[in-house]
XYZ file of C-alpha atoms in Angstrom:
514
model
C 169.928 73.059 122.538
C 170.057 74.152 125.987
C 167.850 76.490 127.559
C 170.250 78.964 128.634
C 171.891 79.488 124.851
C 168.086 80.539 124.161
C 167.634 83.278 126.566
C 166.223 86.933 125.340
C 165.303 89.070 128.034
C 161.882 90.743 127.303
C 161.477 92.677 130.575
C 163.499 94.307 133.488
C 160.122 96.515 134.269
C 158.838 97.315 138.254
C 155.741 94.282 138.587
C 157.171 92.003 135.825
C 158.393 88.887 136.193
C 161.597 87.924 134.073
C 160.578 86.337 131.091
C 162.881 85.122 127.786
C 162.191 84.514 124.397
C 163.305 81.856 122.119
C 162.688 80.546 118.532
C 163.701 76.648 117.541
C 162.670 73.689 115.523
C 159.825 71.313 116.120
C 162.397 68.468 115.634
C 164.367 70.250 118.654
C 161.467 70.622 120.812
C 161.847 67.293 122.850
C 165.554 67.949 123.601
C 164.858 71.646 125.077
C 161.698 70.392 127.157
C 163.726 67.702 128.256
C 166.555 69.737 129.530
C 164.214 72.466 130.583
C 162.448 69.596 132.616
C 165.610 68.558 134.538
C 166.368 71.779 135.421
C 163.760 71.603 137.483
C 161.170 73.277 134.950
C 158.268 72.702 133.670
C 155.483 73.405 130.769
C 153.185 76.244 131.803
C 151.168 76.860 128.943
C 151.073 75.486 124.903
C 149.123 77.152 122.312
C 149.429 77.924 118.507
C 148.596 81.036 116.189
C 148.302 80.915 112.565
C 150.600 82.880 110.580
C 149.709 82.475 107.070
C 148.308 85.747 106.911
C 151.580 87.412 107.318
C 152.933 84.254 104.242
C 154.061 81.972 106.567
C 152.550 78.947 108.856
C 151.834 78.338 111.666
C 153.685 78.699 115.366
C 153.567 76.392 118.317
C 154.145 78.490 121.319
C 155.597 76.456 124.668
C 155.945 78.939 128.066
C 158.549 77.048 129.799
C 158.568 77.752 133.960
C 161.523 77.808 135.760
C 161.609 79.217 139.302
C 164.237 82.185 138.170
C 161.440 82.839 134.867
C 159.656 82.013 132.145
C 160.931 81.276 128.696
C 158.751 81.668 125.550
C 159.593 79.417 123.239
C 157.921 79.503 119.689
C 158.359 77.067 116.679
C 157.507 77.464 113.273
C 155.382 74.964 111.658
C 154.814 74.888 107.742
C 151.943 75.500 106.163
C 151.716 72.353 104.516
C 152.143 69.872 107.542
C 151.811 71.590 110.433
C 152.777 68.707 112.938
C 155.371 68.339 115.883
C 156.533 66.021 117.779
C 154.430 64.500 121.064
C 155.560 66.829 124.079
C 152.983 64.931 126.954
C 155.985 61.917 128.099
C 157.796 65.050 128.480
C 155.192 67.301 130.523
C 151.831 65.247 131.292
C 149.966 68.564 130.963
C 150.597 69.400 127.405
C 148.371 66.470 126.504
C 144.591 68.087 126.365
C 147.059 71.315 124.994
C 147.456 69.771 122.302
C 144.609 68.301 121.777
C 142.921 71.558 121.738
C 145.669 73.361 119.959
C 144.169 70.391 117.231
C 140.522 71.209 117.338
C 140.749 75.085 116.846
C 143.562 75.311 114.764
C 145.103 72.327 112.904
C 148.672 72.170 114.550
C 149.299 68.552 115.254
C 151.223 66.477 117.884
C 150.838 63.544 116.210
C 149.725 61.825 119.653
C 148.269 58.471 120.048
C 145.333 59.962 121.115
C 143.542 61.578 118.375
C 139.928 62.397 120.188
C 138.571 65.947 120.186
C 138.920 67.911 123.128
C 137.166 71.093 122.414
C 134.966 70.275 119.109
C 131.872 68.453 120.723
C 129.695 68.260 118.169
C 129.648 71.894 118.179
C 131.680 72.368 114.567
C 132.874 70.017 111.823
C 136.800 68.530 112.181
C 137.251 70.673 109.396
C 136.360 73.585 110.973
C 139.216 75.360 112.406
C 137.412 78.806 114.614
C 140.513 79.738 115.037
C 142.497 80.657 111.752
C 142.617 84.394 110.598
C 140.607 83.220 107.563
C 137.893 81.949 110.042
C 134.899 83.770 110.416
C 134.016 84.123 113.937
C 130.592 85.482 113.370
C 129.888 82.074 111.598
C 127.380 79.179 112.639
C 129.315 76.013 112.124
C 127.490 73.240 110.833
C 126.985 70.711 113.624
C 129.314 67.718 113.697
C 129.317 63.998 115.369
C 129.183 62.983 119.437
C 130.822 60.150 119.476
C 133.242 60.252 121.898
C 135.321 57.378 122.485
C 135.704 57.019 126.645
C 138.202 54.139 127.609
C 136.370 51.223 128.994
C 137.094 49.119 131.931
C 136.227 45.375 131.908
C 135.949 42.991 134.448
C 133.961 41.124 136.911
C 131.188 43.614 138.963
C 132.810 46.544 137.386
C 130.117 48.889 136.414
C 129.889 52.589 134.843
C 128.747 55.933 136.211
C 128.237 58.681 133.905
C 127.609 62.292 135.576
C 127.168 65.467 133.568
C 128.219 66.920 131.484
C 124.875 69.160 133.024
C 124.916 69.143 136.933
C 121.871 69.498 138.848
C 123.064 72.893 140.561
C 124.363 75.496 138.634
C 128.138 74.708 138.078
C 129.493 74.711 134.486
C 128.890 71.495 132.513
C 131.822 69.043 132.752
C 131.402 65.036 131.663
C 133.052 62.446 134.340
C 132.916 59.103 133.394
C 133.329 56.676 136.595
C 134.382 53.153 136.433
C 133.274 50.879 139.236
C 133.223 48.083 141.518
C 130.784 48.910 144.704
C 131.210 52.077 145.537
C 135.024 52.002 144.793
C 136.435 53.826 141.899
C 138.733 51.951 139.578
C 138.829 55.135 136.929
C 137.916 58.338 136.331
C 137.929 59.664 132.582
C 137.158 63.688 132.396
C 135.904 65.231 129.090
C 135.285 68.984 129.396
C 135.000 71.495 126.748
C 131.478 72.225 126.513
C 131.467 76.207 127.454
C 133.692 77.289 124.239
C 133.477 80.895 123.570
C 136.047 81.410 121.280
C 138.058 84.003 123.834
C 141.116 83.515 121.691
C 139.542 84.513 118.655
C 137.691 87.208 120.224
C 140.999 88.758 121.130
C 141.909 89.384 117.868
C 141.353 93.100 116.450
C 140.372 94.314 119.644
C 142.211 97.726 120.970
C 144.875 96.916 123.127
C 143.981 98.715 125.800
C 140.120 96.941 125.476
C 141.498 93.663 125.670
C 141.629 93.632 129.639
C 138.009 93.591 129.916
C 138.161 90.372 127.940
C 141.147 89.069 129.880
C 139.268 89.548 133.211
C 136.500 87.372 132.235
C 138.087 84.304 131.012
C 137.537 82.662 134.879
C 134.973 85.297 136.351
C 136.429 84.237 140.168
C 140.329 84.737 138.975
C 139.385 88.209 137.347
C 142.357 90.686 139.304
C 144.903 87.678 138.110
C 143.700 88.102 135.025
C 143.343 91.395 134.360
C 147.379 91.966 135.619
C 148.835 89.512 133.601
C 147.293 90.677 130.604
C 148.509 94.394 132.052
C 152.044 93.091 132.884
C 151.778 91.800 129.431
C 150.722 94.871 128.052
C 153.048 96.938 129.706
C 156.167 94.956 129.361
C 155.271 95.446 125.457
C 154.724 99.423 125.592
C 158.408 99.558 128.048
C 155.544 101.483 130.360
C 155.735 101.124 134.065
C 152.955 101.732 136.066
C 153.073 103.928 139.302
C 154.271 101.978 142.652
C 150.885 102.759 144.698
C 149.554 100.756 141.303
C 151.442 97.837 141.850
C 150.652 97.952 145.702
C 146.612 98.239 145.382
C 146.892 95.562 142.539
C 148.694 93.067 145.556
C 145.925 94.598 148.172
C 143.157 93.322 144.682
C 145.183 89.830 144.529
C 144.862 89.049 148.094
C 141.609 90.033 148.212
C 140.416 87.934 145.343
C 142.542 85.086 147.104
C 140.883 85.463 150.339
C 137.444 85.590 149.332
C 137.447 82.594 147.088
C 139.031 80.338 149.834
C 136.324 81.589 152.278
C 133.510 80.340 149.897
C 135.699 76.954 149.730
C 136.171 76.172 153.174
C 132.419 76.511 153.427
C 131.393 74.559 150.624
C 134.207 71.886 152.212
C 132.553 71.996 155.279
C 128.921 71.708 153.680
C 130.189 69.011 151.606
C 131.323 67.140 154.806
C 128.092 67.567 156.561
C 128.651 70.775 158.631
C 126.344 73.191 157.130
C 127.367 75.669 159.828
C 130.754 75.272 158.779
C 129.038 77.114 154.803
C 126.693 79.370 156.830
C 129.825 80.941 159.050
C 132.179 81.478 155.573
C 129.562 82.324 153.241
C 128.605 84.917 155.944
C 132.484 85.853 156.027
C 133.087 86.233 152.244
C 129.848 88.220 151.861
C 131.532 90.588 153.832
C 134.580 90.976 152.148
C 132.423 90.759 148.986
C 130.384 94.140 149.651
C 133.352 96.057 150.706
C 135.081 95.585 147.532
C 131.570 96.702 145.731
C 131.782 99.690 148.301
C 135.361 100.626 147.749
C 135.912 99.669 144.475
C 132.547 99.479 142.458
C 132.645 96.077 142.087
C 131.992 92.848 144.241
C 134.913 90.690 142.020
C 136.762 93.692 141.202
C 136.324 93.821 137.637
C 137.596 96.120 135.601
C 139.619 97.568 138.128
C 142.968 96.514 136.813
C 143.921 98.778 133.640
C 146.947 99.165 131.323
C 149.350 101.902 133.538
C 147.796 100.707 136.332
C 144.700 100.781 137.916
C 141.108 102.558 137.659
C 139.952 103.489 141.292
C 141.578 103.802 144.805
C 140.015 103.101 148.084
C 141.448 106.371 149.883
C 142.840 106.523 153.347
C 139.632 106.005 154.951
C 139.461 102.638 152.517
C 142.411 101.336 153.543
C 141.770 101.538 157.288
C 138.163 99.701 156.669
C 140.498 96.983 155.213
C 142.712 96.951 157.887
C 139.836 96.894 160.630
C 138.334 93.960 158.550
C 141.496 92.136 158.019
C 141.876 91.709 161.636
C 137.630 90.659 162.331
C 138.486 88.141 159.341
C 141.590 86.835 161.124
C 139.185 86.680 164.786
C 136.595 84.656 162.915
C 138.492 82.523 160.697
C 140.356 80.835 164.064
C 137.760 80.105 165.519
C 136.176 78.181 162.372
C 139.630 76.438 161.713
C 139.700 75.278 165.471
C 135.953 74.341 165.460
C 136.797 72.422 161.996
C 140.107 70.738 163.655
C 138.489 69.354 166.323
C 134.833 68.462 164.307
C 135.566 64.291 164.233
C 132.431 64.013 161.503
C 134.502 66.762 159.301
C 138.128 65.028 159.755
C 136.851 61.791 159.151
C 135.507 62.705 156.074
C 138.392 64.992 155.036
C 141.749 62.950 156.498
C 143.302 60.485 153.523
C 139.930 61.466 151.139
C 141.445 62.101 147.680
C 145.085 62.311 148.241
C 147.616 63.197 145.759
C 151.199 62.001 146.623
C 154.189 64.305 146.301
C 155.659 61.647 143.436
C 152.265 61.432 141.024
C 151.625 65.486 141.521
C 155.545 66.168 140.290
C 154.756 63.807 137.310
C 151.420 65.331 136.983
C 152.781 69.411 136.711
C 150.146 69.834 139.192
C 150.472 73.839 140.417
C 148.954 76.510 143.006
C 147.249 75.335 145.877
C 146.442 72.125 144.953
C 149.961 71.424 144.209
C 151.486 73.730 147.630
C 149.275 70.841 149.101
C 151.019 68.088 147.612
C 154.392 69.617 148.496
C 154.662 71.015 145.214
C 157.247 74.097 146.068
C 155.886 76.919 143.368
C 154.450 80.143 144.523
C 155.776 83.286 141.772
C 154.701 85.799 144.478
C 157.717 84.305 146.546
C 159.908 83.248 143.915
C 159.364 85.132 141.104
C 158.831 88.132 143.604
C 157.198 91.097 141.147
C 156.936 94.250 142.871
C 155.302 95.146 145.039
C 155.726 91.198 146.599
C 159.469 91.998 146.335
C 159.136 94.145 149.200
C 156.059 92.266 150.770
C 158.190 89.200 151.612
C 155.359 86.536 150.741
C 155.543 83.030 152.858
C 154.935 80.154 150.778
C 152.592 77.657 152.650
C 152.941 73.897 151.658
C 151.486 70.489 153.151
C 152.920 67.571 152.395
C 149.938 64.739 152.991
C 148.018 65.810 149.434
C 144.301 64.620 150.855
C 141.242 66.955 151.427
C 142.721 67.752 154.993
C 145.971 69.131 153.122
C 143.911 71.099 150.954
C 141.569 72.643 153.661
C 144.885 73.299 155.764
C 146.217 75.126 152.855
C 142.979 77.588 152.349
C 143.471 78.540 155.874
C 146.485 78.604 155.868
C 146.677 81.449 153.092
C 143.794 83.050 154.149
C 146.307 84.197 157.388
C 148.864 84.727 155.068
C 146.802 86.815 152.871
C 145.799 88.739 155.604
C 148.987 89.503 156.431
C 149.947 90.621 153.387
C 147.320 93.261 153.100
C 148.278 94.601 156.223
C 152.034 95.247 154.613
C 149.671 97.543 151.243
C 148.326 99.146 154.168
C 152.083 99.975 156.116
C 153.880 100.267 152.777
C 152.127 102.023 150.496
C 152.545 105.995 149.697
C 151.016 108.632 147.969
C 150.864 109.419 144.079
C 149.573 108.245 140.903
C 147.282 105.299 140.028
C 147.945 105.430 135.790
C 150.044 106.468 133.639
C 148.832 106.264 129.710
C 151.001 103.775 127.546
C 152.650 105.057 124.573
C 151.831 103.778 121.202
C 152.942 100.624 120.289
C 154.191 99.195 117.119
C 152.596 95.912 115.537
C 154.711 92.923 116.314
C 156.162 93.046 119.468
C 154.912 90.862 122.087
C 154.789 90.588 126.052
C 153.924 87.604 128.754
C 152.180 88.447 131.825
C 152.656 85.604 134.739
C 150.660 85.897 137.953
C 149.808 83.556 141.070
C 145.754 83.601 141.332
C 144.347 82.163 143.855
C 144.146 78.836 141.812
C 147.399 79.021 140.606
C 149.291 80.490 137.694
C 147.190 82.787 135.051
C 149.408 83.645 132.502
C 148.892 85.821 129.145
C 150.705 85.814 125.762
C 150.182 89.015 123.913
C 151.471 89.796 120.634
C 150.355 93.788 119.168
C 149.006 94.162 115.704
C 148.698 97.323 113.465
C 146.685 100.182 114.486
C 147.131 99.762 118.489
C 145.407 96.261 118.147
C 145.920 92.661 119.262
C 147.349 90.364 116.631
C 147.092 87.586 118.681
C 146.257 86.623 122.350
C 146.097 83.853 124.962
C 145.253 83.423 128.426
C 146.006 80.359 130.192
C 144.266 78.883 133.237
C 146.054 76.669 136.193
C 143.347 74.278 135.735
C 144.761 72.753 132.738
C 147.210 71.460 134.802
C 145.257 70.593 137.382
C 142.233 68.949 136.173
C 143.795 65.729 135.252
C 145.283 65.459 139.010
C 141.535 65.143 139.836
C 141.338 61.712 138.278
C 143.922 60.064 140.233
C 142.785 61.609 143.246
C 139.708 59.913 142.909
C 141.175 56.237 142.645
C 140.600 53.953 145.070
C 138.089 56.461 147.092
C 133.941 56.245 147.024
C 131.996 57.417 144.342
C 129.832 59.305 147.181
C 133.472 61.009 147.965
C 133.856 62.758 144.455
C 131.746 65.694 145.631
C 134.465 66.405 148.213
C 137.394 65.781 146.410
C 136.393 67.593 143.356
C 135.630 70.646 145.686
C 138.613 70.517 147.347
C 140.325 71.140 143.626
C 137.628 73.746 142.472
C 138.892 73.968 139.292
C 137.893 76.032 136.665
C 135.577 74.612 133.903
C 135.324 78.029 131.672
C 139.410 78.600 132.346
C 140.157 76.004 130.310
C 137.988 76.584 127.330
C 138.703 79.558 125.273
C-alpha cells in the first residue's frame, strides 16, 4: 500500500503542521514503512492504546515523518494476540518503542529481543499500567532485576558499569561500558528508571487540563510541549488561535531554545576544562532565565502555552527588553564562540571526540540538533513552516563533521539564529487577542501536534473522550531517537571522553519514560 493512497488530511489550521491519517493491517505494516522510508521518511513516534473498552483490541499507532507532513498510521491488533510484525530493520528507532509499547501494554513485535525496557523490577511482566482496566492508583508487586546486558569477550577486555544513580543530580540512566584500556569497544544503555505513568495519567483528565501535564513530560522542552499538545488540541476543536498567539508562542520557542544551548555550551566548556567557558554562559542564561520569570511569571515558561493560545503577554515595553537583550546576548555570545575557537585545550578535546558520520546517523533516525550536526537535513520550523515560522523564514543550520566540535558549532550557531528570529516577533507582530475559548468537542476525534524543541521533534497524539476529556494521549520525546546514537558515538573514544560526548547529546532521561 503506498503512502499516498492513505492520505486523510486532519488539518489546514494557522500554526499546524499538515498531518494525515491512515488505518491498515499489521501484516501491511512493513510494506508502508518501507515505502514511507524510501521516500525519504521516517518513523517519528510508535505507541499503542488499548481498545477493549470500547469491544475491540488493541491499536499500534506509527507517526510516519515526511518533510511535506506527518502521517498517522494506526493498526488494529486483536484482542487475543496482539502481535505485529518487527518494524526496527525498517526504522532503527522503533526498537526500545516497542519494547516499551511491550512492558506497559502487551502489544508485541515479536522481536528477537525480548528484555524489558521500562518494567525494572518496578511491576510484574504481567502487569500491564497501562490498560483501561489498570488501576493507576495501584502498588504493583515488585518483580525480578535481572537484566540481561550483552557481554563482550576477549583478551584485556574489561567492564565498566556507571549508574543507573550519578553522583550529581542528573536523572538515573545505566551505561554499561566494555573495555580494553581506556578504549571503548561497546556501550549498552538501559534507561527507564523515572516511570511516571504520564500516559496513563492523561487519561480522564479535562482537555483543556491536559497541557499542564504535557508541559512537564521534559521540564527543559516545556513551550514545545505545551504547543504540540495545543496544536493537537486545536486541530481537534477546528479552533484557531489568534496570530499575536502564534507569534509570542515562536518568541516562547526561541527562547526556550536559546537558553538551553547557553547552559550547554557552558557545561561543554566545563566539561573540556574551561570553567570560565560555564561561568560566562551560566551567567548568560541566568539572564535570559529571570526575564522570562519577569515577563512571563515563570523562569521555563510553564504554563504559558494554553488551548486558543496563550496565558500572558509581555507588552510593548516587554518586547523592547527582549529586543535590547537579544542584541547584549548576540555581543557576548561572539566573543565566547571566538574565545572557544581559538582555546587549543577546548578544540583538542572537542575536534573528532564522539563523532557520528552522516551514513550511521541516516541509519540511526537520529533528529534535531544532534542530527543538523551530522548533516541530518530536518528542521519542521523550515520545512514544515507552521505559522508564524511561515512568515519568519527560519535558516536551517547543519554541520557535516558529527564530533563534539559539530555539535558545539551547531548551539552557536542557533543561538544567532534564534536571536534573529526573535527580532522578526518583535518587527512582525501586531495588536489583538491572545485566546480564544475552544468549542466543545465530541469524544472520538483526534489531533497530532508536531513541534521542533530545542532537542528536536516533540510531538503529541491526542484522541478526545466523552465529557470534554482525554481518551487517550501520548507525547513523544526526540531522545528516543537519539539516545541510541550515543552508543556509537562512544566507540572507539576514551572512557574519560563519555562525559563530553554524552553532554554534547544532552538527551532527555524523563522524555523517554512516560
Amino acid at each position: 500500500m503506498a503512502f499516498d493512497s492513505l492520505r486523510l488530511h486532519l488539518s489546514e489550521l494557522p500554526g499546524a503542521v499538515p498531518a494525515w491519517q491512515g488505518q491498515t493491517t499489521a501484516a501491511e505494516l512493513p510494506d508502508i514503512c518501507h515505502a514511507v522510508k524510501v521516500q525519504g521518511g521516517r518513523l517519528a513516534a510508535l505507541w499503542g492504546t488499548d481498545e477493549q473498552d470500547h469491544g475491540q483490541g488493541y491499536v499500534l499507532h506509527l507517526a510516519l515523518a515526511k518533510p511535506e507532513g506527518m502521517l498517522w498510521l494506526r493498526s488494529a491488533l486483536p484482542a487475543d494476540q496482539p502481535h505485529y510484525p518487527d518494524l526496527s530493520p525498517i526504522f532503527y528507532p522503533a526498537h526500545r518503542l516497542q519494547r516499551a509499547a511491550r512492558d506497559l501494554l502487551g502489544i508485541d513485535a515479536q522481536a528477537a529481543d525480548r528484555r524489558p525496557w521500562l518494567r525494572h523490577a518496578a511491576w510484574q511482566a504481567t502487569d500491564l499500567p497501562l490498560r483501561h482496566d489498570a488501576d493507576a492508583a495501584a502498588v504493583f508487586e515488585q518483580g525480578g532485576d535481572d537484566y540481561a546486558f550483552t557481554t563482550v569477550v576477549g583478551d584485556g577486555v574489561h567492564e565498566i558499569p556507571v549508574g543507573p544513580v550519578h553522583a550529581g543530580t542528573i536523572e538515573p540512566g545505566h551505561f554499561r561500558f566494555s573495555i580494553v584500556g581506556e578504549k571503548v569497544l561497546r556501550l549498552e544503555e538501559h534507561l527507564g528508571y523515572t516511570h511516571k505513568g504520564v500516559d496513563k495519567r492523561f487519561q480522564g483528565m479535562a482537555l483543556a487540563e491536559g497541557v499542564r501535564l504535557a508541559g512537564r513530560v521534559s521540564g527543559d522542552s516545556t513551550v514545545a510541549y505545551a504547543w504540540a499538545y495545543c496544536m493537537a488540541l486545536e486541530s481537534i476543536a477546528a479552533a484557531a488561535p489568534p496570530a499575536r498567539a502564534l507569534w509570542l508562542r515562536a518568541l516562547m520557542l526561541e527562547r526556550e531554545r536559546i537558553a538551553n544551548h547557553l547552559g550547554d555550551l557552558g557545561y561543554l566548556g566545563n566539561d573540556g576544562g574551561l570553567a570560565f567557558g560555564l561561568a560566562q554562559f551560566m551567567r548568560l542564561k541566568e539572564d535570559v532565565l529571570r526575564m522570562n520569570a519577569g515577563l512571563f511569571g515563570h523562569r521555563y515558561m510553564m504554563d504559558c502555552i494554553v488551548p486558543g493560545g496563550v496565558a500572558c503577554e509581555p507588552g510593548r515595553e516587554g518586547l523592547e527588553a527582549i529586543g535590547a537583550e537579544c542584541d547584549a546576548l548576540e555581543r557576548e555570545v561572539h566573543l565566547l564562540k571566538d574565545i572557544y575557537d581559538d582555546h587549543p585545550g577546548l578544540q583538542d578535546r572537542f575536534l573528532t571526540c564522539g563523532r557520528l558520520t552522516a551514513n550511521t546517523a541516516s541509519k540511526l533516525g537520529v533528529i534535531g540538533l544532534a542530527g543538523r550536526a551530522s548533516a541530518q537535513a530536518w528542521d519542521l520550523r523550515a520545512q514544515a513552516r507552521p505559522a508564524p515560522y511561515d512568515v519568519l523564514d527560519a535558516r536551517m543550520k547543519t554541520h557535516k563533521n558529527g564530533d563534539v566540535a559539530a555539535r558545539v558549532i551547531m548551539r552557536f550557531d542557533e543561538i544567532f539564529e534564534s536571536l534573529r528570529l526573535v527580532r522578526s516577533v518583535i518587527e512582525h507582530i501586531g495588536a489583538g487577542e491572545i485566546a480564544v475559548p475552544l468549542p466543545d468537542i465530541p469524544s472520538g476525534r483526534m489531533g497530532l501536534g508536531w513541534v521542533e524543541g530545542w532537542r528536536g521533534e516533540s510531538v503529541v497524539a491526542l484522541e478526545s473522550g466523552e465529557d470534554g476529556r482525554i481518551r487517550s494521549c501520548h507525547a513523544h520525546d526526540p531522545s528516543w531517537q537519539n539516545w541510541p546514537a550515543l552508543a556509537f558515538a562512544v566507540f572507539n573514544n576514551i572512557v574519560p571522553d563519555f562525559p563530553l560526548i554524552n553532554k554534547s547529546f544532552n538527551l532527555s532521561y524523563s522524555g523517554c519514560d512516560l
